[in-house]
Short mmCIF file of C-alpha atoms in Angstrom, two decimals:
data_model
loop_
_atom_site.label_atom_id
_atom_site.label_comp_id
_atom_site.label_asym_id
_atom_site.label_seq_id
_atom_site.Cartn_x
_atom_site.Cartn_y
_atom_site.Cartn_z
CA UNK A 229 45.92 97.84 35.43
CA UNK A 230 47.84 94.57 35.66
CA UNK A 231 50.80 96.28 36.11
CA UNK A 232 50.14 99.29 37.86
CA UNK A 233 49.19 96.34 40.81
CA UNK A 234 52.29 94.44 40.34
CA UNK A 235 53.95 97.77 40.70
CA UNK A 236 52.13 98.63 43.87
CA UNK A 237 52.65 95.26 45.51
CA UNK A 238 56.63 95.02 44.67
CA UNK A 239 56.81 98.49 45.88
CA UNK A 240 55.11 97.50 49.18
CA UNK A 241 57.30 94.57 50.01
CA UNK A 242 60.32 96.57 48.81
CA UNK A 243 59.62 99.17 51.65
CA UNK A 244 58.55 96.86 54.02
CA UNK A 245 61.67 94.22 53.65
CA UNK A 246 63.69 97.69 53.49
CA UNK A 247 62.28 98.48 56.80
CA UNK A 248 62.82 95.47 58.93
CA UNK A 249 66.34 95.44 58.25
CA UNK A 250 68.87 96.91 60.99
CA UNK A 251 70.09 99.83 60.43
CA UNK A 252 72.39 100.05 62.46
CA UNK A 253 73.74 96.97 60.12
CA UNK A 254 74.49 99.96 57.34
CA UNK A 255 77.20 100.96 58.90
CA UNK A 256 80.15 98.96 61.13
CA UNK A 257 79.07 100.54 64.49
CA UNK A 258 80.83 97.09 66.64
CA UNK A 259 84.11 98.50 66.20
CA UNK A 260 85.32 95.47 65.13
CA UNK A 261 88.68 96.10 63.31
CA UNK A 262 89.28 98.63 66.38
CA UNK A 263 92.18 98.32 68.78
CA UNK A 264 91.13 98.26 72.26
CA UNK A 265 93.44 97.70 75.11
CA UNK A 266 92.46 95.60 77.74
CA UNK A 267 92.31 97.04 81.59
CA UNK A 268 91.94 96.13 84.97
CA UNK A 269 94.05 93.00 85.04
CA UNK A 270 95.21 93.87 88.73
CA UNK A 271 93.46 96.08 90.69
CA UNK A 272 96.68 97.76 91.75
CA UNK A 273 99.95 98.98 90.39
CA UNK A 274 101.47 96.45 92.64
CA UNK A 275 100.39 92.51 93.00
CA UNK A 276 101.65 92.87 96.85
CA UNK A 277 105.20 93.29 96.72
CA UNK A 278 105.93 93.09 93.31
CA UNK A 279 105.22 95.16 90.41
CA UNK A 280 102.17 94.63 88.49
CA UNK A 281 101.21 95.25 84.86
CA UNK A 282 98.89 97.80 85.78
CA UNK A 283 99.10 101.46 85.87
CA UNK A 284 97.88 104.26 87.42
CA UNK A 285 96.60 106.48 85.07
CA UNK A 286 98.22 109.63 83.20
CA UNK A 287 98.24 112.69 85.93
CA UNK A 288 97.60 110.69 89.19
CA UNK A 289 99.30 110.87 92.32
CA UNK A 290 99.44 107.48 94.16
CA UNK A 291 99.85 107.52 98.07
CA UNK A 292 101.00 104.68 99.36
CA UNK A 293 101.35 103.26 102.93
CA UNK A 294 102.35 99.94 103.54
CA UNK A 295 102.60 97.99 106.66
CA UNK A 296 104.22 94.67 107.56
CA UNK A 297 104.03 93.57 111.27
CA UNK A 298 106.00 91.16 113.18
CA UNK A 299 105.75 87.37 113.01
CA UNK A 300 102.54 85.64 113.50
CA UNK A 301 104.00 82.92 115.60
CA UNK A 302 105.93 85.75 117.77
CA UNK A 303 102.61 84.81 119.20
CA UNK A 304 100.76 86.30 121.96
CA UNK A 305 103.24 87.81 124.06
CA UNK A 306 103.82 90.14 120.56
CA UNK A 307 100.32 90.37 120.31
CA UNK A 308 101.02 87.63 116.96
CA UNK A 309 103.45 90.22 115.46
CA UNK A 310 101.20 93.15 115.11
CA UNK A 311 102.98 95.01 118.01
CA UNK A 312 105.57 95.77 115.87
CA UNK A 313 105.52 97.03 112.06
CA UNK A 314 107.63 98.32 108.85
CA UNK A 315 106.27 100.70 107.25
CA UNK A 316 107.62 102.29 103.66
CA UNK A 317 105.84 105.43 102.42
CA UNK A 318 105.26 106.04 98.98
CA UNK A 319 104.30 108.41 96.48
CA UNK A 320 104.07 107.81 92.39
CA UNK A 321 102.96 109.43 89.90
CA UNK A 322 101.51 108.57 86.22
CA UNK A 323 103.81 110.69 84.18
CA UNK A 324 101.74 109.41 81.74
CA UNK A 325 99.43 106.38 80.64
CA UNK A 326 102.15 103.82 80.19
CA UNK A 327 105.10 105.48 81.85
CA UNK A 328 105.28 106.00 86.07
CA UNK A 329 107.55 107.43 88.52
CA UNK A 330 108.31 106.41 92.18
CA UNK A 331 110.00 107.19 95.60
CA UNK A 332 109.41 105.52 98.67
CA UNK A 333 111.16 105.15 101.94
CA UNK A 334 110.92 102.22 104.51
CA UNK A 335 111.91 101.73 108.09
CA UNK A 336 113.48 98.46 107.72
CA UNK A 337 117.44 100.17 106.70
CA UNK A 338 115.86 103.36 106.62
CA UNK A 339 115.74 102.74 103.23
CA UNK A 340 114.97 105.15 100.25
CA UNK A 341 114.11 103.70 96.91
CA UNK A 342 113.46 104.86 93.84
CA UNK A 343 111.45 103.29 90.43
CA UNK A 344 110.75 104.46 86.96
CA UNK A 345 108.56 102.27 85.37
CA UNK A 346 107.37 102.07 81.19
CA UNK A 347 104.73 99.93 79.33
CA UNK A 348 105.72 99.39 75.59
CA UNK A 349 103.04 96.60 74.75
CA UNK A 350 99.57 96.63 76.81
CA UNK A 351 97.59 93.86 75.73
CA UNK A 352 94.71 94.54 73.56
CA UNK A 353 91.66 93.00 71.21
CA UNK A 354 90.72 93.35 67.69
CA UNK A 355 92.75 95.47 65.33
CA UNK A 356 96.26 94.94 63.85
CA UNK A 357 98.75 94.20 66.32
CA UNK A 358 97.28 93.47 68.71
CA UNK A 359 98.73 92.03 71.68
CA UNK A 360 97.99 88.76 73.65
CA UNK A 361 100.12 90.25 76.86
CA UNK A 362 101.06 93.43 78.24
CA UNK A 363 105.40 94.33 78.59
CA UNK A 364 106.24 96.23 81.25
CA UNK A 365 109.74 96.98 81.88
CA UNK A 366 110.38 98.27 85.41
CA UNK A 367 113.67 99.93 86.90
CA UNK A 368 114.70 101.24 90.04
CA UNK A 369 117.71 101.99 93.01
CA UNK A 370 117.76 101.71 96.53
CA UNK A 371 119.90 103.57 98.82
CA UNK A 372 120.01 102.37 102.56
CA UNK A 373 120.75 105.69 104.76
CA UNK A 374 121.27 103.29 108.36
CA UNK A 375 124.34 104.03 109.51
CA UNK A 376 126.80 101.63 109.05
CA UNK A 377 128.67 100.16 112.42
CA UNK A 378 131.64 102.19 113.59
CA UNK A 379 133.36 99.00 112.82
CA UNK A 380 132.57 98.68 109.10
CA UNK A 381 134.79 97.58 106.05
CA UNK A 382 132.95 99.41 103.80
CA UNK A 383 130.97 102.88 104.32
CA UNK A 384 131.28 104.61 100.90
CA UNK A 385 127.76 106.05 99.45
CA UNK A 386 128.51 103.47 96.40
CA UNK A 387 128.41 100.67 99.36
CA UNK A 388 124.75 101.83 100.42
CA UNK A 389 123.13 101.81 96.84
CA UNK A 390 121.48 98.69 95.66
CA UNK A 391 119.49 98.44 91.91
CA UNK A 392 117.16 96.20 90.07
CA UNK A 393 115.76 96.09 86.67
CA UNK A 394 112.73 93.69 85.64
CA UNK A 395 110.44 92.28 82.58
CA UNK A 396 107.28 91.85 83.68
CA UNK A 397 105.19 89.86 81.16
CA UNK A 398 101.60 89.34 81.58
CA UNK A 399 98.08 88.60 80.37
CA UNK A 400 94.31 88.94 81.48
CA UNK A 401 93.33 86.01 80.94
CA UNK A 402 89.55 85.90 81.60
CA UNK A 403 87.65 88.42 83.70
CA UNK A 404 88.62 86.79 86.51
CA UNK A 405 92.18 85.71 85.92
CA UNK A 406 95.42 86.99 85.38
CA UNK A 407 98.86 86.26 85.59
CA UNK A 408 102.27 87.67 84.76
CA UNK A 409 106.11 86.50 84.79
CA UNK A 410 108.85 88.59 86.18
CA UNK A 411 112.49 88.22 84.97
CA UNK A 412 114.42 90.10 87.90
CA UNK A 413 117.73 91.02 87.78
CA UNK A 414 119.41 92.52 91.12
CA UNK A 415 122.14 94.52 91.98
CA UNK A 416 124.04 95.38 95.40
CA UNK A 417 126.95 97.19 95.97
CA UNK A 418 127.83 95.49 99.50
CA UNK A 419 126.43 92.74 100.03
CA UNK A 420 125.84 90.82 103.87
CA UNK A 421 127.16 87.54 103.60
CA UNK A 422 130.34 86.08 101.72
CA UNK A 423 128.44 83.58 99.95
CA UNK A 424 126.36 85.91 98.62
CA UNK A 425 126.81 87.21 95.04
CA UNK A 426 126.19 91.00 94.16
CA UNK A 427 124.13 89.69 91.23
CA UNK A 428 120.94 88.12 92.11
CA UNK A 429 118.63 87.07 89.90
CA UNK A 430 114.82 85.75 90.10
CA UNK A 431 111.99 84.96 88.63
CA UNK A 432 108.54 86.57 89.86
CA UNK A 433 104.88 85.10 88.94
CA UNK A 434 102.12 86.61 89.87
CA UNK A 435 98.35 86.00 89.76
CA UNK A 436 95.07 87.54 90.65
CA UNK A 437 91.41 85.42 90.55
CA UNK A 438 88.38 87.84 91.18
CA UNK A 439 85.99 86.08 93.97
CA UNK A 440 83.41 88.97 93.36
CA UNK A 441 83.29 92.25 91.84
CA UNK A 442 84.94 93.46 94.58
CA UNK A 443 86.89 90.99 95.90
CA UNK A 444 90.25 89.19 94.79
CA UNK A 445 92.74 86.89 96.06
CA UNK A 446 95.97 87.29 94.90
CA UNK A 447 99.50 85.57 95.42
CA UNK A 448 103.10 86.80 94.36
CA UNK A 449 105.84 84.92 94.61
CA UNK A 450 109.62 85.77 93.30
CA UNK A 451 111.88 81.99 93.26
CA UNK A 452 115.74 83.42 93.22
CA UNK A 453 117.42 81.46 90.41
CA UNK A 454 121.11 82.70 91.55
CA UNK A 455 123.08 84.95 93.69
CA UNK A 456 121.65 84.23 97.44
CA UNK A 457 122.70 81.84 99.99
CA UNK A 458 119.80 79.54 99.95
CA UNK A 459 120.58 78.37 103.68
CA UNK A 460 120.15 81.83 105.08
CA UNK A 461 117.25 83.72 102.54
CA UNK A 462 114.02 82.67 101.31
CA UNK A 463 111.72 82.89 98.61
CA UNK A 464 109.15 85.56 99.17
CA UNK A 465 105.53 84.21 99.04
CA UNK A 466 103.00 86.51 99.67
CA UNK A 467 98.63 85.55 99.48
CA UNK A 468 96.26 88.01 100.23
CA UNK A 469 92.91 89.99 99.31
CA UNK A 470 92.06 92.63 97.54
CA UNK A 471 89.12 94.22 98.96
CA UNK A 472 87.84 97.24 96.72
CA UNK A 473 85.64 99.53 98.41
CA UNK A 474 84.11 101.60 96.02
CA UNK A 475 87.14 104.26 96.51
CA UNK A 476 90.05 102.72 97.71
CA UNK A 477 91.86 99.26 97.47
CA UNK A 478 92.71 97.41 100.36
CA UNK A 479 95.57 94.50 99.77
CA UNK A 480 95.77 92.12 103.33
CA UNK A 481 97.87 89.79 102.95
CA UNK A 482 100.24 87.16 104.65
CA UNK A 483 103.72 87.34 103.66
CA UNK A 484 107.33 85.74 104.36
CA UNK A 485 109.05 89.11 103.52
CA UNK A 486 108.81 92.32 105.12
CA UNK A 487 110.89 94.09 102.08
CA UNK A 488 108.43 96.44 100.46
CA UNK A 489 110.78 97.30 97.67
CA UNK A 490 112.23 94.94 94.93
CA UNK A 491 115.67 94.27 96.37
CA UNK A 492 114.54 94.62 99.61
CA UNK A 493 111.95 91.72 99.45
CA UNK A 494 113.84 89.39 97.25
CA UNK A 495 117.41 90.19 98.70
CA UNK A 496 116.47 90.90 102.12
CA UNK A 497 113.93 87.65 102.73
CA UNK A 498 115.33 84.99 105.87
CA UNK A 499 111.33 83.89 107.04
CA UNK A 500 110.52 81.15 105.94
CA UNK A 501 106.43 79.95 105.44
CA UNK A 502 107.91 75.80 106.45
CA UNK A 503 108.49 77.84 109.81
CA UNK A 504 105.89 79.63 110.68
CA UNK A 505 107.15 82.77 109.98
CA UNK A 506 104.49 84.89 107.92
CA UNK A 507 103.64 87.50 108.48
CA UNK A 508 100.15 89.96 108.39
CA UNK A 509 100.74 92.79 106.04
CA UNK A 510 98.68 95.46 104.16
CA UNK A 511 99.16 98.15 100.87
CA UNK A 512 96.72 101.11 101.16
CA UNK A 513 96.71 103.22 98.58
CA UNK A 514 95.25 106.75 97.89
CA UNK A 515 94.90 108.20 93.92
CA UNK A 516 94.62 112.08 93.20
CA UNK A 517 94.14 113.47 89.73
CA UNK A 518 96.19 116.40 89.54
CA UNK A 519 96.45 118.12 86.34
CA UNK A 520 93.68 120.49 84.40
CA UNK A 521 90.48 119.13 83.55
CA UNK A 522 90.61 117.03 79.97
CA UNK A 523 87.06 116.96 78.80
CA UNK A 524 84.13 118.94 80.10
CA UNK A 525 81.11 118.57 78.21
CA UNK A 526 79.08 120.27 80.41
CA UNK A 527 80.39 123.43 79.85
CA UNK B 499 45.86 105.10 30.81
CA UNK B 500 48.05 102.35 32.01
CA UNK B 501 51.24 103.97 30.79
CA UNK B 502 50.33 107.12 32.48
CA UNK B 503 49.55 105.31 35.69
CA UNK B 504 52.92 103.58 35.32
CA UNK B 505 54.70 106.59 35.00
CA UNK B 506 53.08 108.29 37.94
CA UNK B 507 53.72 105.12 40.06
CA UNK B 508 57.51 105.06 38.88
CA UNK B 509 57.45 108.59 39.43
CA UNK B 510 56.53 108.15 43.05
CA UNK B 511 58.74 105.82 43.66
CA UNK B 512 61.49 107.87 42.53
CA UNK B 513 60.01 110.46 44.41
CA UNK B 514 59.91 108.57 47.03
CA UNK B 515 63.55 107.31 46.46
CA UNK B 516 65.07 110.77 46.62
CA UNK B 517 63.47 111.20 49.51
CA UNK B 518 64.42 107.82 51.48
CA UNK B 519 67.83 109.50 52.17
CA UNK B 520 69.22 107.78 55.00
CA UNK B 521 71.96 109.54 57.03
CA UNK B 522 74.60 108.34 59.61
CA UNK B 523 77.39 109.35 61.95
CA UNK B 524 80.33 107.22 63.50
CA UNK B 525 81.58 109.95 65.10
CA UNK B 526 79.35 110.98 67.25
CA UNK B 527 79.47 112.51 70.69
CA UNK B 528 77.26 110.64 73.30
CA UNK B 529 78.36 111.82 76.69
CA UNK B 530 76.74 112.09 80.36
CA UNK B 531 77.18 113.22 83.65
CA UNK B 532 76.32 111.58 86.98
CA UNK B 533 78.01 113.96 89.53
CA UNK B 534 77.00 115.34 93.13
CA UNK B 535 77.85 118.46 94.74
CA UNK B 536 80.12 115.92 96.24
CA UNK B 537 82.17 114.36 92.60
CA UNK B 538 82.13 115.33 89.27
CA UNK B 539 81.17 112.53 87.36
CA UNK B 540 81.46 113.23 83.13
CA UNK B 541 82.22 111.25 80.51
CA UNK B 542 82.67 111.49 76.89
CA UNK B 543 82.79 109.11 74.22
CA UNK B 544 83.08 110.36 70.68
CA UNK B 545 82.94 107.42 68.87
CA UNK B 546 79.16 106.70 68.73
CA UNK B 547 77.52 105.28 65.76
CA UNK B 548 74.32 105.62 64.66
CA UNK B 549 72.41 105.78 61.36
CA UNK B 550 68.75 108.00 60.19
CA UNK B 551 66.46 107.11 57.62
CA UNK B 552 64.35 110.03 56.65
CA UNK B 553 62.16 108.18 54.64
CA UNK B 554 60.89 106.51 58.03
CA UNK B 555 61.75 108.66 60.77
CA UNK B 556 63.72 105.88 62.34
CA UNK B 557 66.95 106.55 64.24
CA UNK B 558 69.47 104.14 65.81
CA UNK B 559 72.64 104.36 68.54
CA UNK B 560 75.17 102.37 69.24
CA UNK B 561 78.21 103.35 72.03
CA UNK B 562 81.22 101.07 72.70
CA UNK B 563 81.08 101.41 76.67
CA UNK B 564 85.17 101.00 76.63
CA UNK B 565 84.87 104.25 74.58
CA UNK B 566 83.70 106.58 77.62
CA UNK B 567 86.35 108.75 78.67
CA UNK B 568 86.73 110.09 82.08
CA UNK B 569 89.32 112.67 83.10
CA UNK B 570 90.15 110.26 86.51
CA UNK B 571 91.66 106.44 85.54
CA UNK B 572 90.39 105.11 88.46
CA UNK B 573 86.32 106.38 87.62
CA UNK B 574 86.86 104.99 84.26
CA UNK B 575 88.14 101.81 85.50
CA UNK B 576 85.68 101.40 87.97
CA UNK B 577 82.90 102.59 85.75
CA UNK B 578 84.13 99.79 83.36
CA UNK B 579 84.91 96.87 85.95
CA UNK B 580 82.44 97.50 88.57
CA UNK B 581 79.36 99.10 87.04
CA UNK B 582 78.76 98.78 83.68
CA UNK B 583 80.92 95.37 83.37
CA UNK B 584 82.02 96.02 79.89
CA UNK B 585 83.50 92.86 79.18
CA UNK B 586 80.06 91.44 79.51
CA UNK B 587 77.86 94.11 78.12
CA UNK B 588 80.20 95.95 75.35
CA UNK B 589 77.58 97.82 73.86
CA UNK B 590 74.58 100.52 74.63
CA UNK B 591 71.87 101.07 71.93
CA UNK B 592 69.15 102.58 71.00
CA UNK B 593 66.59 102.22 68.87
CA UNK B 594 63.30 104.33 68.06
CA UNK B 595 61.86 106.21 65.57
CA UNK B 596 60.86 110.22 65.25
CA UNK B 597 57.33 110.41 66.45
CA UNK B 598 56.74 113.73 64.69
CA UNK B 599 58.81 112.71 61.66
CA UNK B 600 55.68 114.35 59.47
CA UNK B 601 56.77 117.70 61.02
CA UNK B 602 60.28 117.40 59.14
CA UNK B 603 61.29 118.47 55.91
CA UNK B 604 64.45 117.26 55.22
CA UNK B 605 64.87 119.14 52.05
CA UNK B 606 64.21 122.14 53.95
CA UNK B 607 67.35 124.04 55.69
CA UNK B 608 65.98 125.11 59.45
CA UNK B 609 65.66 124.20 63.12
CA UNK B 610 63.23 120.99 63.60
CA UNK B 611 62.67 120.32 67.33
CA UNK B 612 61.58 116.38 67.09
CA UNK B 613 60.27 113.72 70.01
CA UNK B 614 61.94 110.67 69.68
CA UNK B 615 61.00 107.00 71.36
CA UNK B 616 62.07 103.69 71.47
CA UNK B 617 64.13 101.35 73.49
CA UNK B 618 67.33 102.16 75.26
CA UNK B 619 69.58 99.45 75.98
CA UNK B 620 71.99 99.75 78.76
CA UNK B 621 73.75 96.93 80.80
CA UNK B 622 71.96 94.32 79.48
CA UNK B 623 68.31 95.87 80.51
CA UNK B 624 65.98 97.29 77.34
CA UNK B 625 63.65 99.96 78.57
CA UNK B 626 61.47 102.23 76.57
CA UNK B 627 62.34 105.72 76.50
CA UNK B 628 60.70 109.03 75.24
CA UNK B 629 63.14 112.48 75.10
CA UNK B 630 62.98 115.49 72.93
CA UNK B 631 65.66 117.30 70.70
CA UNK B 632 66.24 118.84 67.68
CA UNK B 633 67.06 118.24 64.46
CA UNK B 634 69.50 120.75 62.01
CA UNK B 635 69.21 120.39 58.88
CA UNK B 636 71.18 122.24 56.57
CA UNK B 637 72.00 120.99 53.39
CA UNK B 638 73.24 117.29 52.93
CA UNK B 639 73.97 117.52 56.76
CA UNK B 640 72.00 117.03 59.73
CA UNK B 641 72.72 117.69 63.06
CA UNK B 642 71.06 115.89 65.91
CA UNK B 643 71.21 117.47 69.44
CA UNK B 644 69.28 115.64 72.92
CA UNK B 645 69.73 115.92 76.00
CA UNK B 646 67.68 113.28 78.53
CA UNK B 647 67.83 111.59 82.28
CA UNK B 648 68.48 107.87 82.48
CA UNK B 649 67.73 106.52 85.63
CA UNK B 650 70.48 104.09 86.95
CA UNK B 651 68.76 101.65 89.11
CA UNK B 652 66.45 101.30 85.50
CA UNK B 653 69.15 99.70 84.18
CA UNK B 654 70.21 97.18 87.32
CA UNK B 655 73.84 99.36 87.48
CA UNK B 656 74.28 98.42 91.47
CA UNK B 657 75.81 101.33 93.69
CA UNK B 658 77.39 100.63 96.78
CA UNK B 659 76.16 101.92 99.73
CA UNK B 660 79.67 104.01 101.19
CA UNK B 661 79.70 105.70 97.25
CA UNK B 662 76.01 106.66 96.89
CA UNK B 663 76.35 110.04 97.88
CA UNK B 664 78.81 110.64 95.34
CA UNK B 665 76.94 109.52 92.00
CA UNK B 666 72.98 110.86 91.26
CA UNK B 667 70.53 108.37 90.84
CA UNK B 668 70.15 109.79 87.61
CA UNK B 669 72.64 110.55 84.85
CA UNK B 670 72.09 112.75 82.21
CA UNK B 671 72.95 112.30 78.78
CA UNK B 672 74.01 114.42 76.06
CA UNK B 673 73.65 113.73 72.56
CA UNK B 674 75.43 115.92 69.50
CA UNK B 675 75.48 113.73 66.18
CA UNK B 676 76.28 115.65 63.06
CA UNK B 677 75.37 113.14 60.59
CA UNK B 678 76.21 112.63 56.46
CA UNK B 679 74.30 111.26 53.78
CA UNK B 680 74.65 107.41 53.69
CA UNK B 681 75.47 105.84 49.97
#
C-alpha cells in the first residue's frame, strides 16, 4: 500500500508541476531568430526636401503638392512671403516595396523632374543579417522647359537637363529618433555662373525626433562639399513639423530653399537663414492603393 | 494485491499519458477586421503560435503584432505606429482553457463545438474573455476554428476623433489553427 501512495503522490505533483508550466514555452512562439524589418523611421518618403529612407508601400500612388512662399522678411507689404508661392506637383508610385518611381513638375524653371528610387538593405532585428541601417540608393533628371533668352549661348535640349544620383544611409534609432546621411552627387549640363562647376557634390543629413504620436520635428540639411560658388548659393536648411492626422501627413516647415527637387534645392539655393531669408513651406501628400485586393479573409 | 494495484496505477498513468497529447501550431492564421461602410479594415497574420494540451483542456496564443498584414502600407503603418505601438507591446496572447473539455474526445474523429475562456492580452491591457468555436479532430490533427468581437476601447487602443467613423468600435477576430501533435 506503501507504494501504491508514493505512486499516487508523485503522480499528483507530476501533473500539477506539468500544469503550471507555460505552454506557450513548448514551442518558440517570440519569433526570436526571425527577421523583422524595422518601419516608420520617417513619416514620409521625403524628410522635407530631401529623400528619406522611407517608402511608400508596394501599389500606392503618392500625390504630392508642395508649396514654398516668398520670403518671410519680404514682410508685410508681401503679406511675409505668402503672397507669392512655388509649387511642384508630384505623383509616385511604389512599383514595389523597396523600389519607387517619380515625376514631378515645379514652377520655379518650369521644371520637370524625374526619380527612380531602390532600397537594397532596410534595417531590421533579430535573424541573420540583419541590418543596423537601411541603403537607399536614389536617382533622378531634371529637365528645365523655361525658355531660354533670345540672347542665349546655349539652347540645346542637352543644355536644359540636369541629374543627380544619391546614397542615402540611415537608421531608426529609437522610437523617437532617426537619422540618415546623404552622399549627393550632381550633375548640370549648363550651368549659371562661371565659377560654378557642372559637378556638385554634397552631403545631406537628416533627422526626425517624434514629440508625440502624432507629432514630429524634423530638419534636413544638404552642406555642398564642391562645385558651387559659395559667395552666391547656400546651404539648404530646412526645420519643420510633421503633423499626422490620422489620414494624411502634413510637413510645415521653414526653409532657405525653394527647390523642391534634388538639384533644384541644392544647386538652385542663394537665401541665406544669417539673412533672414526663410521661408514658410509645406509637403501634402495623398496615398491611393491601386492594385487588386491581396488578402481577404472575410470572404 | 499491491502488485495489482501497482499495475493498475501504472496503467493509468500510461493511460493517462497517451492521452496527455499536447498539440500546437506556429502557423496559424489569426486575422480581424475593423471596417465601416466607410473603410475596409482586414488584416491577416499567419504566423500565430499557439500550443493545446488535451490532457487539460488548456489552449494558448501568441501573435507577433508586426506580423499583421494589411493590403494598404499606410493602415499597416499606422496600425503599427499609432495604435497598437508595436515597438512597445510586440506581442498579443491568450491564454484559457476549454470549459467543456469533458465534451471532447480527442481520439474520436468528428466536429466538437467547444467554449473557450481566459485572458486576452492586447496592447498591454489583460481582459477576460469567453467565445465559442469548434474543434476538428481528425486523426493526429486538429483544427481549431473561432470567430469573436474584441472591443477596442477594452484594450486602451485610442482613436482619433476625425478617423472614428472609419474603424468599428469593435473588431472581429478570426481564428483558423490547424494544429500537430507536439513531441
Amino acid at each position: 500500500m506503501k507504494y501504491l501512495t508514493t505512486t499516487i503522490f508523485l503522480f499528483t505533483v507530476f501533473v500539477i508541476q506539468a500544469q503550471e508550466k507555460d505552454l506557450l514555452n513548448l514551442i518558440d512562439s517570440t519569433g526570436n531568430g526571425q527577421k523583422t524589418y524595422v518601419t516608420g523611421a520617417f513619416k514620409s518618403s521625403r524628410v522635407i526636401n530631401g529623400h528619406s529612407i522611407e517608402f511608400i508601400g508596394k501599389h500606392v500612388l503618392d500625390v504630392r503638392i508642395l508649396h514654398r512662399f516668398g520670403r518671410v522678411n519680404d514682410g508685410i507689404g508681401e503679406f511675409f512671403g505668402l503672397d507669392q508661392a512655388a509649387m511642384r506637383m508630384g505623383f509616385d508610385y511604389g512599383l514595389g516595396k523597396d523600389l519607387t518611381i517619380g515625376v514631378g513638375r515645379s514652377t520655379a524653371e518650369k521644371e520637370l523632374d524625374g526619380f527612380i528610387k531602390y532600397r537594397p538593405i532596410q534595417q531590421a532585428t533579430g535573424g541573420k543579417g540583419a541590418s543596423p541601417v537601411s541603403v537607399v540608393l536614389a536617382a533622378g533628371a531634371a529637365l528645365t522647359t523655361q525658355k531660354f533668352a533670345a540672347d542665349a549661348p546655349f539652347t540645346d535640349t542637352k543644355h536644359r537637363m540636369a541629374y543627380y544620383s544619391e546614397v542615402i544611409i540611415g537608421r531608426k534609432f529609437t522610437e523617437a529618433f532617426s537619422f540618415q546621411v546623404s552622399p549627393t552627387y550632381v550633375h548640370r549640363n549648363l550651368v549659371a555662373e562661371r565659377t560654378d562647376d557642372n559637378d556638385t557634390y554634397a552631403v545631406g543629413f537628416g533627422g526626425r525626433l517624434k514629440l508625440s504620436k502624432r507629432v514630429a520635428f524634423v530638419a534636413d540639411y544638404h552642406y555642398v562639399i564642391s562645385g558651387l560658388n559659395k559667395d552666391i548659393y547656400k546651404n539648404p536648411l530646412s526645420l519643420g513639423f510633421d503633423i499626422e492626422t490620422g489620414g494624411h501627413v502634413f510637413q510645415l516647415h521653414f526653409s532657405n530653399a525653394t527647390g523642391m527637387n534634388e538639384k533644384a534645392f541644392i544647386t538652385n539655393t542663394t537665401d541665406s537663414w544669417g539673412s533672414g531669408e526663410i521661408r514658410f513651406g509645406f509637403n501634402l501628400s495623398r496615398v491611393f492603393t491601386i492594385g487588386k485586393k491581396k488578402n481577404n479573409p472575410g470572404s | 494485491m499491491k502488485k495489482t494495484a501497482l499495475a493498475l496505477c501504472m496503467l493509468l498513468v500510461l493511460a493517462k499519458a497517451g492521452f496527455a497529447q499536447k498539440y500546437f501550431t506556429k502557423n496559424g492564421t489569426v486575422s480581424f477586421e475593423a471596417g465601416t461602410a466607410l473603410e475596409d479594415i482586414i488584416a491577416t497574420n499567419k504566423t500565430a503560435a499557439s500550443v493545446l494540451d488535451a490532457a487539460t483542456g488548456r489552449i494558448e496564443f501568441a501573435v507577433l503584432v508586426r506580423g499583421f498584414e494589411f493590403r494598404r502600407a499606410l493602415m499597416q503603418e499606422h496600425f503599427n505606429e499609432n495604435y497598437m505601438e508595436s515597438s512597445k507591446y510586440p506581442k498579443s496572447v491568450f491564454k484559457g482553457k476549454i470549459v467543456n473539455l469533458g465534451e471532447i474526445s480527442f481520439q474520436k474523429p468528428g466536429n466538437y463545438p467547444v467554449t473557450v475562456r481566459g485572458t486576452l492580452e492586447i496592447h498591454g491591457v489583460k481582459k477576460e474573455i469567453t467565445t465559442t468555436g469548434s474543434l476538428r479532430i481528425s486523426g493526429t490533427s486538429v483544427l481549431a476554428l473561432a470567430k469573436f468581437p474584441v472591443t477596442i476601447a477594452d484594450y486602451k487602443i485610442s482613436i482619433p476623433g476625425i478617423v472614428s467613423d472609419k474603424i468599428a468600435k469593435t473588431a472581429m477576430i478570426s481564428v483558423t489553427c490547424n494544429y500537430a501533435v507536439l513531441k
